[in-house]
Short mmCIF file of C-alpha atoms and ligand atoms in Angstrom, two decimals:
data_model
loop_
_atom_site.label_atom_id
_atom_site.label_comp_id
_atom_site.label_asym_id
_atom_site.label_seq_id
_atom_site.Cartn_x
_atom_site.Cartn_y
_atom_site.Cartn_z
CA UNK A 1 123.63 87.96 116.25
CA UNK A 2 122.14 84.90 118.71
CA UNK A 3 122.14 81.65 116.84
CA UNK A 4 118.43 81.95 117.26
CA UNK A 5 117.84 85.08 115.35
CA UNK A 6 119.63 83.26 112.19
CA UNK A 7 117.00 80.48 111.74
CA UNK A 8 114.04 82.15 110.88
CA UNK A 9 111.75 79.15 111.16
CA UNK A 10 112.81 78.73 114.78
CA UNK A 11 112.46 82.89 115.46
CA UNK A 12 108.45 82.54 114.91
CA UNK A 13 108.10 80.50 117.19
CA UNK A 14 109.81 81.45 119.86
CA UNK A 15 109.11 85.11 119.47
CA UNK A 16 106.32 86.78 121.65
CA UNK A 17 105.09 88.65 118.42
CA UNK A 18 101.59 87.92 117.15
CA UNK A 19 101.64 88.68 113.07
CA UNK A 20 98.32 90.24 111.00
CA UNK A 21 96.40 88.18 108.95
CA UNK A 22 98.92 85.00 109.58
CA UNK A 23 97.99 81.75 111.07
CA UNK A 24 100.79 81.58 113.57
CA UNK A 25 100.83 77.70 113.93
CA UNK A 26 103.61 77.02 111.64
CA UNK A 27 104.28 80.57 109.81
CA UNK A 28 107.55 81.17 108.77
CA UNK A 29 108.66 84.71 109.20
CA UNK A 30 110.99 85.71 107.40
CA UNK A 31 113.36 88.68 109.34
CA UNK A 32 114.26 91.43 107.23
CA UNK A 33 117.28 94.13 108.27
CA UNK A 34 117.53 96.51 105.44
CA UNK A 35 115.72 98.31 102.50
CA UNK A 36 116.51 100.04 99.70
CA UNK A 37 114.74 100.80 96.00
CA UNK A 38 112.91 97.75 95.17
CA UNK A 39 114.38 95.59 97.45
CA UNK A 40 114.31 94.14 100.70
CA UNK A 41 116.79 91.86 102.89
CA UNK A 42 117.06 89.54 105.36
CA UNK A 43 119.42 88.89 107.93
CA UNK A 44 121.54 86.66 105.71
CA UNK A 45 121.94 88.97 103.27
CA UNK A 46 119.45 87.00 100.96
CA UNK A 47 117.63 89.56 98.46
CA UNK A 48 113.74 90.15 97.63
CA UNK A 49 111.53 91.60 95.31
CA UNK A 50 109.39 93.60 97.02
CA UNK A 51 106.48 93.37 94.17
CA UNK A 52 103.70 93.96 96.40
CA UNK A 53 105.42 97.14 97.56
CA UNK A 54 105.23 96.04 101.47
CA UNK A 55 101.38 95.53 101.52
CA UNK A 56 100.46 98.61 99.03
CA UNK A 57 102.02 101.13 101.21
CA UNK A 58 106.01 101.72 99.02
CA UNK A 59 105.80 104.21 96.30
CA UNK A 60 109.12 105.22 95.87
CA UNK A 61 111.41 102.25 96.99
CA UNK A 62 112.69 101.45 100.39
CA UNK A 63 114.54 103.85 102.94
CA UNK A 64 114.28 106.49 99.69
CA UNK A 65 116.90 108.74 101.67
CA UNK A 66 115.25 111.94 100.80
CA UNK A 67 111.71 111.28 102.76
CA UNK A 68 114.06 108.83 105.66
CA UNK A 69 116.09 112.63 105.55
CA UNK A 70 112.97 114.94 106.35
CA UNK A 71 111.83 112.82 109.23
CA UNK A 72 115.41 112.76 110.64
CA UNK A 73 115.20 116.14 110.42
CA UNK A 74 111.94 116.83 111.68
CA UNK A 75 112.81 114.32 114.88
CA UNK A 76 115.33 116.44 115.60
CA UNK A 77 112.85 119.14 115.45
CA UNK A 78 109.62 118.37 116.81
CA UNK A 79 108.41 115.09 116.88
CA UNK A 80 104.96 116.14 118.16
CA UNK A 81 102.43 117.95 119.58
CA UNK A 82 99.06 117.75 120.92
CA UNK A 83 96.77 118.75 117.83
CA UNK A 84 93.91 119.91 120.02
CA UNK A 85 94.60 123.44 120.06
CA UNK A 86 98.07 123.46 118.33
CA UNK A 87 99.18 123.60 114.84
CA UNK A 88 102.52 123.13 113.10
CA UNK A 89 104.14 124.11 109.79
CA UNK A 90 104.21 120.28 108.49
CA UNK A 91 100.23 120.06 108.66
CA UNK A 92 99.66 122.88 106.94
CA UNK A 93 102.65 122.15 104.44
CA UNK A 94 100.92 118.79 103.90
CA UNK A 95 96.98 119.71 103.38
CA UNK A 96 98.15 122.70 101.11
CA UNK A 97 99.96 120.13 99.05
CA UNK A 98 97.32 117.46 98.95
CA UNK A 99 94.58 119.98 98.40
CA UNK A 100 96.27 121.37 95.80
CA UNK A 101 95.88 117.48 94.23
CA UNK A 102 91.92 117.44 95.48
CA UNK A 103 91.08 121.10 94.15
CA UNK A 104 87.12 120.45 95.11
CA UNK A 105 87.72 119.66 98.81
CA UNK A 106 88.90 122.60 101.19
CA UNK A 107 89.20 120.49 104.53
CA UNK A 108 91.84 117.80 105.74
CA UNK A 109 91.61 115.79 108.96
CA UNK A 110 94.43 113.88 109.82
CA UNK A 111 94.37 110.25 111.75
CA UNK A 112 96.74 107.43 111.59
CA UNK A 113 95.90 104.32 108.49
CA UNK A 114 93.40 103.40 106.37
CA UNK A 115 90.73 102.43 108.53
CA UNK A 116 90.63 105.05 110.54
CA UNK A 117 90.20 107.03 107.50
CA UNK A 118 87.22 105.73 106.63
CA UNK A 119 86.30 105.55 110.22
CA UNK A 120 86.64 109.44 110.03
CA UNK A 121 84.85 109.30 106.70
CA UNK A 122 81.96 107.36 108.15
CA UNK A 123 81.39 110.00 111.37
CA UNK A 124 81.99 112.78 109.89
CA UNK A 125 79.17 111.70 107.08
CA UNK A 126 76.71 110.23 110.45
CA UNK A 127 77.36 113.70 111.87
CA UNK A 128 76.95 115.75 108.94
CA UNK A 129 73.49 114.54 108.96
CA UNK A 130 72.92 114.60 112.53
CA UNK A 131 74.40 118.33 113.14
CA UNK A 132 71.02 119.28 110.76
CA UNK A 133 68.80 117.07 112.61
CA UNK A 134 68.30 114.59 110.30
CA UNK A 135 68.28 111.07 111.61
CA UNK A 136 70.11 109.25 108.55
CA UNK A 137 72.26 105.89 109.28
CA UNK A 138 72.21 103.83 106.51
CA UNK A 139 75.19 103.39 104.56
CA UNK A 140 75.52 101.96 100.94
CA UNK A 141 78.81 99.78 100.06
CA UNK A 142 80.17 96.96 97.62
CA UNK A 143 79.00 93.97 98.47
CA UNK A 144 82.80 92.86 98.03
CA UNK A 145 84.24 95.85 100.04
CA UNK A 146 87.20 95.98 102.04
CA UNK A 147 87.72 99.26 103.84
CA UNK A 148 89.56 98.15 107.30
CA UNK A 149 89.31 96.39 109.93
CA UNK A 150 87.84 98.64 112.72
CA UNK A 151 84.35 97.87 113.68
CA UNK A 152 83.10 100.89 111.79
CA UNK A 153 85.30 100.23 108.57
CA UNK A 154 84.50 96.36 109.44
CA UNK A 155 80.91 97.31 109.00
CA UNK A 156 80.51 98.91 105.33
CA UNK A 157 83.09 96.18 104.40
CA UNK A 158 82.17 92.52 102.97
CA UNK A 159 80.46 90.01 105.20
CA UNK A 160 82.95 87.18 104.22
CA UNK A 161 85.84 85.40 106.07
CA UNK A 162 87.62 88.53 107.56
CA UNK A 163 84.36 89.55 109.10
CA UNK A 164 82.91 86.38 110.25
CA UNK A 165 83.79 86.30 113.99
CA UNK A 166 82.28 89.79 114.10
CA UNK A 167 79.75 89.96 112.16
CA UNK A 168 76.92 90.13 115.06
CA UNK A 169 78.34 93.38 116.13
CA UNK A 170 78.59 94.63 112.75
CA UNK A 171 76.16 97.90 112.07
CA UNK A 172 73.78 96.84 109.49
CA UNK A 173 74.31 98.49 105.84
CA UNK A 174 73.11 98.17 102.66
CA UNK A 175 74.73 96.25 100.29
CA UNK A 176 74.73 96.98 96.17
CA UNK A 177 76.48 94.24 93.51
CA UNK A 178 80.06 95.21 92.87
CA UNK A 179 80.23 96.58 89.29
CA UNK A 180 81.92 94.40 86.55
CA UNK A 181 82.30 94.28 83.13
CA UNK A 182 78.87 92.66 82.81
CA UNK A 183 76.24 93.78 85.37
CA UNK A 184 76.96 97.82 85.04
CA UNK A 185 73.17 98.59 84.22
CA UNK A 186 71.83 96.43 87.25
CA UNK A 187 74.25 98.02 89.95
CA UNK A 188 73.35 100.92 88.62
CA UNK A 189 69.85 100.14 88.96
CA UNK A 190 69.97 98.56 92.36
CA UNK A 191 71.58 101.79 93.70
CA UNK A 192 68.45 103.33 92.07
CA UNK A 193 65.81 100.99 93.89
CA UNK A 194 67.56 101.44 97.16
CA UNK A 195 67.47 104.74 97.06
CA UNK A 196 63.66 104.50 96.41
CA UNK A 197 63.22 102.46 98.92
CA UNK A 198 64.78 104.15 102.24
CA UNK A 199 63.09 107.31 99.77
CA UNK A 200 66.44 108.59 100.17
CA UNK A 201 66.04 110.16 103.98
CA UNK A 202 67.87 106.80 105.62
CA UNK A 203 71.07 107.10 103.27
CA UNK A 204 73.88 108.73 104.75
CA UNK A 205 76.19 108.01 102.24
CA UNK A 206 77.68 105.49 99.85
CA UNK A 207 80.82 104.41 100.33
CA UNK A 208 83.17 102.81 97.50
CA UNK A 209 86.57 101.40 96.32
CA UNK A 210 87.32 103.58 93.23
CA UNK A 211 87.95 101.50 90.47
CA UNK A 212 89.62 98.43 92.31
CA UNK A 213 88.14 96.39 95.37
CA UNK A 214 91.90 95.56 96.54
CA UNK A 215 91.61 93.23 99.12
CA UNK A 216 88.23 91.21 97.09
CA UNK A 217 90.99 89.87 94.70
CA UNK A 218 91.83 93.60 92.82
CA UNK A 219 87.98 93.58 91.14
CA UNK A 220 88.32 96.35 88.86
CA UNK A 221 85.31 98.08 87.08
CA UNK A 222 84.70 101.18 84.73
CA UNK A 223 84.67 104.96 85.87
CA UNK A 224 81.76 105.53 83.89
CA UNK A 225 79.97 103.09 86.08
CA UNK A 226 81.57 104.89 89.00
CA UNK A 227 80.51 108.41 87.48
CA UNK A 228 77.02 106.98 87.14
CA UNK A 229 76.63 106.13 90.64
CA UNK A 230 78.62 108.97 92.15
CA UNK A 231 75.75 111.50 89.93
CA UNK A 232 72.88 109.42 90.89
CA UNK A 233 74.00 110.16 94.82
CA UNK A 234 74.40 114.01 93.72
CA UNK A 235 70.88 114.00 92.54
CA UNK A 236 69.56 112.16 95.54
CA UNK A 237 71.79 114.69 98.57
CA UNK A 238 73.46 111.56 99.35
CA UNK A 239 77.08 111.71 100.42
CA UNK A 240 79.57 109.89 98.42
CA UNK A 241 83.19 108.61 99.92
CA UNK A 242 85.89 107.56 98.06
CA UNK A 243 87.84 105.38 100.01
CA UNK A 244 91.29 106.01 98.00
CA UNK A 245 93.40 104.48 100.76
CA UNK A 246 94.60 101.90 98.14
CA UNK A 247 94.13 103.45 94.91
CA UNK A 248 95.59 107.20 95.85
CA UNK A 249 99.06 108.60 95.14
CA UNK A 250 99.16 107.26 91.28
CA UNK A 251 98.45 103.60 91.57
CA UNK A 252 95.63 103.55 88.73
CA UNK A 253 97.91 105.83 86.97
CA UNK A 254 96.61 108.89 87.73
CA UNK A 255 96.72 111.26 91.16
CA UNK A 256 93.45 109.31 92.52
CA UNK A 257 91.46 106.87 90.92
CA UNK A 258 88.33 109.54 91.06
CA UNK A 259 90.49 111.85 88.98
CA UNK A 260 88.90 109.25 86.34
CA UNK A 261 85.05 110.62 87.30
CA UNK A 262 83.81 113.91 86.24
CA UNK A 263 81.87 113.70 89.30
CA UNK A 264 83.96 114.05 92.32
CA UNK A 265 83.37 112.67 96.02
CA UNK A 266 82.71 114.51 98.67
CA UNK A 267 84.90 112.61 101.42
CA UNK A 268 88.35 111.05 100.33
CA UNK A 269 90.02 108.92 102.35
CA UNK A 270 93.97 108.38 102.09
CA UNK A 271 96.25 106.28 103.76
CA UNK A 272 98.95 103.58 102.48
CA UNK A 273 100.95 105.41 100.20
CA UNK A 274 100.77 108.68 101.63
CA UNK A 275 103.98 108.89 103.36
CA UNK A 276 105.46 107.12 100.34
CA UNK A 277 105.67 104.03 102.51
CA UNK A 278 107.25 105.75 105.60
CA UNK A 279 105.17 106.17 108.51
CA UNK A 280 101.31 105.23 110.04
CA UNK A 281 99.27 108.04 108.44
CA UNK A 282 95.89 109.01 106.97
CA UNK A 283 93.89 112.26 105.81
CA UNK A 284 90.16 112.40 104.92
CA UNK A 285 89.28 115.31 102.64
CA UNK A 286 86.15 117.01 102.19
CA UNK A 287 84.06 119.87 100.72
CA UNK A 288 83.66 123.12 102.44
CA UNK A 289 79.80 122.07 102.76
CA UNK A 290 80.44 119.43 105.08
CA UNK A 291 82.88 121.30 107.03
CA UNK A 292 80.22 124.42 107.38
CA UNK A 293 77.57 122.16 109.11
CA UNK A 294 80.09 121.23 111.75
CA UNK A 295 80.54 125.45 112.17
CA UNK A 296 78.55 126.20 115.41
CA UNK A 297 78.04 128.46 118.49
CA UNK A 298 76.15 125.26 119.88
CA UNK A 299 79.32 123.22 121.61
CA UNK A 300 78.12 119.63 120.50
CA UNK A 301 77.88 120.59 116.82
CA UNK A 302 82.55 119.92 117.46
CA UNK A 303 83.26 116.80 115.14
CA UNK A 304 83.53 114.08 117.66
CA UNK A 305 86.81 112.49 116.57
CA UNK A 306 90.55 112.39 116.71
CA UNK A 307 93.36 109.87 117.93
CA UNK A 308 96.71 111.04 120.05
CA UNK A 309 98.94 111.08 117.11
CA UNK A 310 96.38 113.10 114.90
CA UNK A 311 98.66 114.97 112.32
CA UNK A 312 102.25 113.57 113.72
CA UNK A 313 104.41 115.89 112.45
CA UNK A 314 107.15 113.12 111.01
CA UNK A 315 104.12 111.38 109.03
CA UNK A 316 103.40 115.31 107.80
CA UNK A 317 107.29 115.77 106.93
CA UNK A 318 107.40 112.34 105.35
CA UNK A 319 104.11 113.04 102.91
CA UNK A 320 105.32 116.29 101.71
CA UNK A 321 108.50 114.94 100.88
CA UNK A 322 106.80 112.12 98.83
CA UNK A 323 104.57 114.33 97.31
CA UNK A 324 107.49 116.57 96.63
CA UNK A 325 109.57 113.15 94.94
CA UNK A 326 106.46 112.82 91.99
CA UNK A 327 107.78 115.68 90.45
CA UNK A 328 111.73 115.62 91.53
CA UNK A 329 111.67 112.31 89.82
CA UNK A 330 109.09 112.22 87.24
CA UNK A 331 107.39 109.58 88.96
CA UNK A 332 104.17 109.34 86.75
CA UNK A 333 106.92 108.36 83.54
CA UNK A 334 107.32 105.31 85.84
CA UNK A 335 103.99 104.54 86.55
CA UNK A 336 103.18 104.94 82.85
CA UNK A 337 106.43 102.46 81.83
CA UNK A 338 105.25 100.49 84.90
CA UNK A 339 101.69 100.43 83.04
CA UNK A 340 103.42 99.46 79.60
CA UNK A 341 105.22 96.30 80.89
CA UNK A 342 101.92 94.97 82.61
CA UNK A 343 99.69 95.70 79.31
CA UNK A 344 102.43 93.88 77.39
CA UNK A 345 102.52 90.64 79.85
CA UNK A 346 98.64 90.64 80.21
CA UNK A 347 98.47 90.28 76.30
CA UNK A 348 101.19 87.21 76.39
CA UNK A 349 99.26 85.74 79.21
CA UNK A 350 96.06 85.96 77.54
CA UNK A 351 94.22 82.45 76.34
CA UNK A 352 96.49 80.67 79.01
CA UNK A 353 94.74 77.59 79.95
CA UNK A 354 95.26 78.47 83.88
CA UNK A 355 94.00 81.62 83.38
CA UNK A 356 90.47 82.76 84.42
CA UNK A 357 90.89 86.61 84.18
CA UNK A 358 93.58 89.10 84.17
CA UNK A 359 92.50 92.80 85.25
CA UNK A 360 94.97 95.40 85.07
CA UNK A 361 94.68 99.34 86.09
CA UNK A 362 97.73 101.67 85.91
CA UNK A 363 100.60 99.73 87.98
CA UNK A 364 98.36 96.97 89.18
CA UNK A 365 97.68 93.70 87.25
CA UNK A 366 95.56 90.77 88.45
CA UNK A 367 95.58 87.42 87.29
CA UNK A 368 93.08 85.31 88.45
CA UNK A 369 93.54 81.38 88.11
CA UNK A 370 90.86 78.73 87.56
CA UNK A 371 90.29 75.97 90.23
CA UNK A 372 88.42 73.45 91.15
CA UNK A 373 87.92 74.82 94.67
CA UNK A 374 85.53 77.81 95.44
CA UNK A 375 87.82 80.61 94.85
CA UNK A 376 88.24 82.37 98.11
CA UNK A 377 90.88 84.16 100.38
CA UNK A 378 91.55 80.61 101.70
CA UNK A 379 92.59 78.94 98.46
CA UNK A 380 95.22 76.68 98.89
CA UNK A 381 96.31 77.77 95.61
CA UNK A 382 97.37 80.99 97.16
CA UNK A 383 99.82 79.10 99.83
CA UNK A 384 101.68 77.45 97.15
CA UNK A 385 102.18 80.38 94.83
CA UNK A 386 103.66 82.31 97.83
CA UNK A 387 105.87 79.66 98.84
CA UNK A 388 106.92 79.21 95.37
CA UNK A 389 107.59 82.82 95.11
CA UNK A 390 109.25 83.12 98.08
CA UNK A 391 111.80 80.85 97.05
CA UNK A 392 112.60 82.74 94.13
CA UNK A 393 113.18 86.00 96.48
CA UNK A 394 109.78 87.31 94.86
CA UNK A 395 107.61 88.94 97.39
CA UNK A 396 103.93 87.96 96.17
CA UNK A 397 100.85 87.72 98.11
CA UNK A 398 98.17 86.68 96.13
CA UNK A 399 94.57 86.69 97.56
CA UNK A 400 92.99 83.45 97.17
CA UNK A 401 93.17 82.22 93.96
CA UNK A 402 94.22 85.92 92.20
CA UNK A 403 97.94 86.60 92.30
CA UNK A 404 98.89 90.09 91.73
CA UNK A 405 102.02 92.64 91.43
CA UNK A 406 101.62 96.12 93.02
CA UNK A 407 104.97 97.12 92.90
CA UNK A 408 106.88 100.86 94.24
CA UNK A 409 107.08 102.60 91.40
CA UNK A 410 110.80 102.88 90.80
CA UNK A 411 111.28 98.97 90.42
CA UNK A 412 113.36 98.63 87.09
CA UNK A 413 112.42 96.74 83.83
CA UNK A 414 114.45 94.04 84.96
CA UNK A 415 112.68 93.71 87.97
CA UNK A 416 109.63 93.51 86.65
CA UNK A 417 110.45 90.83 84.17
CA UNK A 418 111.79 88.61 86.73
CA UNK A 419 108.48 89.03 88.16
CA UNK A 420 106.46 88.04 85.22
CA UNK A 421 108.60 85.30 84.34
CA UNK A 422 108.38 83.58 87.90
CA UNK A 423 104.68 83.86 87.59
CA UNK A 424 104.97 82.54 84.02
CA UNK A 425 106.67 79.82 85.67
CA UNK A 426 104.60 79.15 88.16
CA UNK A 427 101.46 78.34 85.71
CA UNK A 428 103.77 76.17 84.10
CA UNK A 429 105.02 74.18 87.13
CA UNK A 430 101.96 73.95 89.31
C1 PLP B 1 94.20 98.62 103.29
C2 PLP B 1 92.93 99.31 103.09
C3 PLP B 1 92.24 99.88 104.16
C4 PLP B 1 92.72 99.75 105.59
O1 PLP B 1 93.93 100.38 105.78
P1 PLP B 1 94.81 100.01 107.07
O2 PLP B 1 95.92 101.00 107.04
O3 PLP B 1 95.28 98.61 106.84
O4 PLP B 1 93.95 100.13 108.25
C5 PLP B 1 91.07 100.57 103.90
N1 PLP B 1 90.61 100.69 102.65
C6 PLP B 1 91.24 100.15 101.60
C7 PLP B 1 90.67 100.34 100.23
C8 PLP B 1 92.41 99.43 101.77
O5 PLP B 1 93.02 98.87 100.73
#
């Protein structure tokens, strides 16, 4: 190994590779070789905690040799195929499984991450309505939404710092409060006006985090505030999307987070964890209704959409086997331990002084600090907690001022109290 490759201070900058969401001046990149379970390492054989389960995406650990074993296979195999006109056993393997999960929807379209999900989510609702003549464009979302960061999924998301530079090209939309544990009756309400307003023929659909805005600072609300608003679409023929890229596959401690609802969605989008952390993949779901208005002798009626990788066959192999490993190894007993520990640590962290908030959800607790500065994504607070993490060999990412563990689901007891105790330590230190 070059001399180079050892300092990892030294490797950002001389490396030609641009990082997401990093200001590049100065980042330190830290170079990891190897994965497994929980953990992560780098080149000097120094270990981490991966507690934000490599950006939401790690369900069942690291290199889990039983999905890193059906792509190997599957490479060897067919590693893909034009989906145009051609089919192969993974696809259908994979939408019977995840159908099976999403009994109301009959349909599956495959694309490759989370915003092109909800890109796929967002045309296929445009065209639902256009395929029946019906001029509808207006979408409702979250004022604090995050749901990518294509120009479509850029859109329907929050006008804050991530969108700034763009936000002259973004479509317009029309923004409702984001529920919380206060202001349930006046979103609830202001969905109602709006919908008086455009007298329901504009609205295309509503789009919506279930439960938890991630990527706002993990924002959590009630499903009976998300049940409301999903029936008051129902009553109104407006169609609802869950946007379950984050909150899918058991992280709110059940299947999805609309498995809360009694009223169900009728678009799903799925990304992150679907391949249990493998592979670039995504599905979008829907009801048999939607698919029918895209059924046509007219040519143009053909749902205008799909990417060169659509339904890669080792993402396919690699999301069946995941699937497969929530019942070979009981993974919702570790999501509910997972869920017991957090509960546990929110209660001893409650009336710290540092502490604004804590919000937890199945495996996901948020604690949100006070400070002096307008909380924000670009709260210095947030550098300094990752540093201080890092140092400990605790991955942590916090977003602005909220710092947050969203960890794979097999990470032991141990693990997790290491975690608690270095944030413990960090509200004592800072
Ligand atoms: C991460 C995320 C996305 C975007 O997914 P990418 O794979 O990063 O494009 C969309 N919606 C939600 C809710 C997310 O958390």
């Amino acid at each position: 190994m070059s001399a180079l490759i050892q300092n990892s201070k030294l490797k950002s900058k001389n490396s030609p590779v641009w990082h997401p969401y990093t200001q590049m001046k100065n980042a330190e990149i830290i170079p990891i070789v190897r994965g497994e379970g929980t953990y992560l390492y780098d080149e000097n054989g120094e270990q981490y905690i991966d507690a934000v389960a490599s950006w939401w995406t790690n369900l069942h650990g690291h290199a889990h040799p039983v999905i890193a074993n059906a792509i190997a296979e599957q490479a060897k195999k067919l590693e893909h195929v034009i989906f145009a006109g051609f089919t192969h056993e993974p696809a259908e393997q994979l939408a019977e499984q995840l159908l099976k999960r999403i009994p109301y929807h009959n349909k599956i379209f495959y694309s490759d991450n989370g915003s092109t999900a909800v890109e796929v989510a967002i045309k296929m609702a445009l065209q639902y309505w256009s395929n029946q003549g019906e001029v509808r464009k207006k979408i409702i979302c979250f004022r604090d939404a995050y749901h990518g960061d294509t120009f479509g999924s850029m859109s329907v998301s929050a006008r804050g710092v991530f969108t700034q530079p763009f936000q002259n090209l973004l479509f317009d939309v029309v923004f409702i409060d984001t529920p919380n544990n206060e202001n349930e009756i006046e979103v609830v309400e202001q969905l109602n006006s709006e919908i008086r307003k455009f007298r329901n023929s504009e609205i295309a659909a509503f789009i919506f985090e279930p439960l938890i805005l991630g990527s706002a600072g993990m924002l959590m609300y009630s499903e009976s505030a998300l049940d409301k608003l999903i029936s008051i679409c129902k009553q109104n023929n407006i169609l609802t999307i869950a946007d379950e890229v984050m909150t899918g596959f058991g992280r709110t401690g059940k299947f999805l987070a609309t498995d809360y609802c009694e009223n169900k969605p009728d678009i799903v989008c799925l990304s992150k964890g679907i391949t249990g952390g493998f592979l670039p993949f995504a599905a979008t779901t829907c009801t048999q209704k939607i698919y029918d208005v895209f059924l046509s002798d007219e040519k143009y009626k053909l749902f205008f959409h799909g990417h060169s990788y659509t339904a890669n066959p080792l993402g396919c192999v690699a999301a069946v086997a995941s699937i497969d490993l929530f019942e070979t190894e009981n993974t919702f007993e570790n999501i509910s331990r997972i869920e017991f520990h957090h509960s546990k640590f929110a209660e001893n962290l409650k009336g710290n002084a540092r502490v604004k908030e804590i919000r937890m959800r199945g495996t996901i607790v948020a604690i949100e600090l006070k400070t002096d500065e307008s909380s924000g994504y670009l709260n210095n607070i947030r550098d300094k907690a990752y540093q201080f993490f890092i140092q400990q060999k605790i991955i942590l990412r916090p977003l602005g001022n909220v710092i947050y563990i969203l960890p794979p689901y097999c990470i032991s007891d141990a693990d997790l109290k290491k975690v608690y105790t270095a944030i413990c330590d960090f509200l004592k230190e800072t």
